[in-house]
PDB file of C-alpha atoms in Angstrom:
ATOM      1  CA  MET R   1      33.203-131.683-141.412  1.00  0.00           C
ATOM      2  CA  ASP R   2      29.882-133.390-141.095  1.00  0.00           C
ATOM      3  CA  GLU R   3      26.819-131.625-139.669  1.00  0.00           C
ATOM      4  CA  SER R   4      27.438-132.902-136.139  1.00  0.00           C
ATOM      5  CA  GLU R   5      31.039-131.631-136.172  1.00  0.00           C
ATOM      6  CA  LYS R   6      29.905-128.236-137.496  1.00  0.00           C
ATOM      7  CA  TYR R   7      27.325-128.000-134.716  1.00  0.00           C
ATOM      8  CA  LEU R   8      29.875-128.872-132.025  1.00  0.00           C
ATOM      9  CA  PHE R   9      32.336-126.370-133.500  1.00  0.00           C
ATOM     10  CA  ASP R  10      29.668-123.656-133.348  1.00  0.00           C
ATOM     11  CA  ILE R  11      28.882-124.505-129.718  1.00  0.00           C
ATOM     12  CA  HIS R  12      32.402-125.038-128.366  1.00  0.00           C
ATOM     13  CA  GLY R  13      34.585-123.017-130.736  1.00  0.00           C
ATOM     14  CA  TYR R  14      36.946-125.881-131.491  1.00  0.00           C
ATOM     15  CA  ILE R  15      36.919-129.312-133.078  1.00  0.00           C
ATOM     16  CA  VAL R  16      38.791-132.452-132.035  1.00  0.00           C
ATOM     17  CA  ILE R  17      40.781-134.030-134.849  1.00  0.00           C
ATOM     18  CA  LYS R  18      42.111-137.334-133.546  1.00  0.00           C
ATOM     19  CA  GLY R  19      45.583-138.218-134.767  1.00  0.00           C
ATOM     20  CA  ALA R  20      46.385-134.685-135.997  1.00  0.00           C
ATOM     21  CA  LEU R  21      49.361-134.507-133.608  1.00  0.00           C
ATOM     22  CA  SER R  22      51.712-137.261-132.561  1.00  0.00           C
ATOM     23  CA  ALA R  23      52.113-138.028-128.850  1.00  0.00           C
ATOM     24  CA  GLU R  24      55.476-136.220-128.944  1.00  0.00           C
ATOM     25  CA  GLU R  25      53.994-133.110-130.601  1.00  0.00           C
ATOM     26  CA  LEU R  26      51.137-133.017-128.103  1.00  0.00           C
ATOM     27  CA  SER R  27      53.561-133.387-125.201  1.00  0.00           C
ATOM     28  CA  ALA R  28      55.716-130.528-126.548  1.00  0.00           C
ATOM     29  CA  ALA R  29      52.643-128.298-126.978  1.00  0.00           C
ATOM     30  CA  ASN R  30      51.458-129.037-123.436  1.00  0.00           C
ATOM     31  CA  LYS R  31      54.933-128.303-122.034  1.00  0.00           C
ATOM     32  CA  ALA R  32      55.020-124.991-123.920  1.00  0.00           C
ATOM     33  CA  MET R  33      51.634-124.021-122.470  1.00  0.00           C
ATOM     34  CA  ASP R  34      52.797-124.951-118.963  1.00  0.00           C
ATOM     35  CA  HIS R  35      56.071-123.041-119.412  1.00  0.00           C
ATOM     36  CA  HIS R  36      54.260-119.864-120.504  1.00  0.00           C
ATOM     37  CA  SER R  37      51.238-120.152-118.182  1.00  0.00           C
ATOM     38  CA  ASP R  38      52.365-117.042-116.288  1.00  0.00           C
ATOM     39  CA  GLN R  39      51.680-115.049-119.474  1.00  0.00           C
ATOM     40  CA  ILE R  40      47.957-115.864-119.572  1.00  0.00           C
ATOM     41  CA  SER R  41      45.885-112.714-119.269  1.00  0.00           C
ATOM     42  CA  VAL R  42      42.179-112.812-118.515  1.00  0.00           C
ATOM     43  CA  MET R  43      39.906-111.037-120.974  1.00  0.00           C
ATOM     44  CA  ASN R  44      37.482-109.018-118.859  1.00  0.00           C
ATOM     45  CA  ASN R  45      35.082-107.961-121.589  1.00  0.00           C
ATOM     46  CA  SER R  46      31.814-109.876-121.375  1.00  0.00           C
ATOM     47  CA  LEU R  47      30.178-111.455-124.381  1.00  0.00           C
ATOM     48  CA  ALA R  48      27.175-112.615-122.332  1.00  0.00           C
ATOM     49  CA  ASN R  49      25.341-109.288-122.561  1.00  0.00           C
ATOM     50  CA  SER R  50      22.481-109.757-120.080  1.00  0.00           C
ATOM     51  CA  SER R  51      22.207-113.551-120.420  1.00  0.00           C
ATOM     52  CA  PRO R  52      22.726-115.365-117.104  1.00  0.00           C
ATOM     53  CA  THR R  53      23.173-118.607-119.047  1.00  0.00           C
ATOM     54  CA  LEU R  54      26.225-117.265-120.884  1.00  0.00           C
ATOM     55  CA  PHE R  55      27.728-115.440-117.901  1.00  0.00           C
ATOM     56  CA  GLY R  56      30.889-116.957-116.408  1.00  0.00           C
ATOM     57  CA  LYS R  57      32.914-116.388-113.255  1.00  0.00           C
ATOM     58  CA  THR R  58      36.047-115.291-115.108  1.00  0.00           C
ATOM     59  CA  GLY R  59      36.899-114.059-118.546  1.00  0.00           C
ATOM     60  CA  ARG R  60      38.590-116.143-121.223  1.00  0.00           C
ATOM     61  CA  GLY R  61      42.298-116.795-120.776  1.00  0.00           C
ATOM     62  CA  ASN R  62      44.360-115.276-123.578  1.00  0.00           C
ATOM     63  CA  MET R  63      47.892-116.105-124.699  1.00  0.00           C
ATOM     64  CA  GLY R  64      47.658-114.071-127.888  1.00  0.00           C
ATOM     65  CA  ASN R  65      51.393-113.448-128.237  1.00  0.00           C
ATOM     66  CA  MET R  66      52.536-117.040-127.758  1.00  0.00           C
ATOM     67  CA  LEU R  67      52.676-117.844-131.467  1.00  0.00           C
ATOM     68  CA  THR R  68      54.414-114.648-132.566  1.00  0.00           C
TER      69      THR R  68
END
């Protein structure tokens, strides 16, 4: 990763790697997410502490058991 990619990873928590998945693989992954969307649980613990800038309206969606 170059410095810009490292910075964006630090800010967003993910990195886009174009061409890593074929169109078919991406379609299958999206269908799996849609199929299991009822299993998304919202994490209610706040990581914002007292920062209004980091505070959100909902917690992060978690599908922690999808890959097991």
